[in-house]
XYZ file of C-alpha atoms in Angstrom:
124
model
C 9.037 3.420 16.006
C 6.449 5.351 13.778
C 4.664 3.256 11.081
C 4.800 4.328 7.726
C 1.212 3.011 6.866
C -1.839 2.151 8.704
C -5.552 1.284 7.574
C -8.972 2.393 8.437
C -11.496 -0.193 9.915
C -13.211 -0.435 6.325
C -9.749 -1.601 4.946
C -9.407 -3.986 7.684
C -12.954 -5.493 7.229
C -12.008 -5.994 3.250
C -8.943 -7.276 3.745
C -10.414 -10.042 5.865
C -13.050 -11.010 3.250
C -10.081 -10.995 0.499
C -7.814 -13.125 2.654
C -10.642 -15.453 3.465
C -11.429 -16.129 -0.529
C -7.517 -15.571 -1.629
C -5.417 -16.491 1.111
C -2.247 -14.517 1.813
C -2.147 -10.886 0.075
C 0.129 -8.068 -0.841
C -0.415 -4.615 -1.893
C 1.458 -2.685 -4.477
C 0.963 0.902 -5.308
C 2.643 2.004 -8.646
C 3.470 5.580 -9.599
C 3.234 5.398 -13.615
C 0.276 6.408 -15.632
C -0.953 2.985 -16.859
C -1.221 1.373 -13.568
C -2.696 4.367 -11.946
C -1.883 5.653 -8.602
C -4.199 3.563 -6.402
C -2.961 0.659 -4.366
C -3.533 -2.638 -6.060
C -4.181 -5.911 -3.905
C -2.822 -9.097 -5.100
C -2.649 -12.811 -3.800
C 0.821 -13.031 -2.219
C 3.595 -13.183 -5.166
C 0.743 -12.552 -7.652
C 2.861 -9.125 -8.575
C 6.467 -9.240 -9.385
C 8.535 -6.624 -7.701
C 11.087 -4.697 -9.434
C 14.664 -4.057 -8.262
C 14.557 -1.607 -5.212
C 10.871 -1.196 -4.994
C 9.993 -0.371 -1.549
C 8.124 -2.115 1.216
C 6.450 0.427 3.541
C 5.481 -2.062 5.990
C 2.397 -4.152 6.671
C -1.126 -3.851 6.731
C -3.068 -6.526 8.437
C -0.158 -8.754 8.151
C -0.078 -8.041 4.297
C 3.106 -6.365 2.869
C 2.478 -2.815 1.308
C 4.945 -2.218 -1.592
C 5.509 1.244 -3.474
C 7.283 1.762 -6.792
C 10.580 3.059 -5.834
C 10.465 6.490 -7.478
C 6.913 7.118 -5.880
C 8.962 6.264 -2.710
C 11.275 9.046 -3.373
C 8.421 11.542 -3.724
C 6.455 10.315 -0.731
C 8.761 9.175 1.663
C 8.123 12.129 4.428
C 4.435 10.980 4.140
C 2.466 8.557 6.211
C 0.040 6.444 4.263
C -3.586 5.453 5.474
C -5.186 2.666 3.311
C -8.890 3.143 3.042
C -11.785 1.648 0.728
C -14.369 3.485 -1.331
C -17.391 2.092 -3.323
C -16.873 1.609 -6.943
C -14.785 0.724 -9.674
C -11.159 2.253 -9.430
C -8.494 2.065 -11.831
C -6.629 -0.712 -12.979
C -9.237 -3.466 -12.685
C -6.570 -6.089 -11.654
C -7.187 -5.603 -7.867
C -8.828 -8.357 -5.821
C -11.249 -5.921 -4.626
C -12.628 -4.994 -8.004
C -15.506 -7.656 -8.374
C -16.863 -6.528 -4.876
C -17.369 -3.086 -6.380
C -14.947 -1.512 -4.049
C -11.493 0.072 -4.549
C -8.603 0.782 -2.098
C -7.519 4.570 -1.709
C -4.540 6.166 0.119
C -4.868 9.136 2.232
C -1.507 10.938 2.921
C -0.084 13.365 5.484
C 3.239 14.665 6.082
C 5.337 13.252 9.046
C 6.040 15.567 11.870
C 9.654 16.417 12.518
C 9.316 14.246 15.758
C 8.111 11.195 13.773
C 10.881 11.714 11.161
C 13.218 10.891 13.831
C 11.649 7.559 14.540
C 10.257 6.077 11.583
C 10.117 2.358 11.164
C 13.019 1.547 8.474
C 11.783 0.215 4.763
C 13.150 -2.689 3.088
C 13.699 -2.820 -0.719
C 13.063 -5.961 -3.200
C 16.525 -7.206 -4.404
């Protein structure tokens, strides 16, 4: 099965630091203007999912959720979670005090990959 999301080494390192400080984590990427379109990192359960939000998979044992409408636009894309230095949009994400921000890189799946994608789950 082809994963829908992966992460860079820098993202894995930052997630390890955040897990040590905060415990289990989750990610959420909204599609609206107010939340921005960068992924936000929360303590697991620290963000309330909406009906039919989509979990793309896991990064370092952390569920990565996206807004259901955003998923419709990007369901043919592979996500790679990365980290940049600096303050990103939002400010509620756990990496903000460390002067880091998570970022997503996208690429389209190949036709072969599309035939064997991991299934997604949705929030009830």
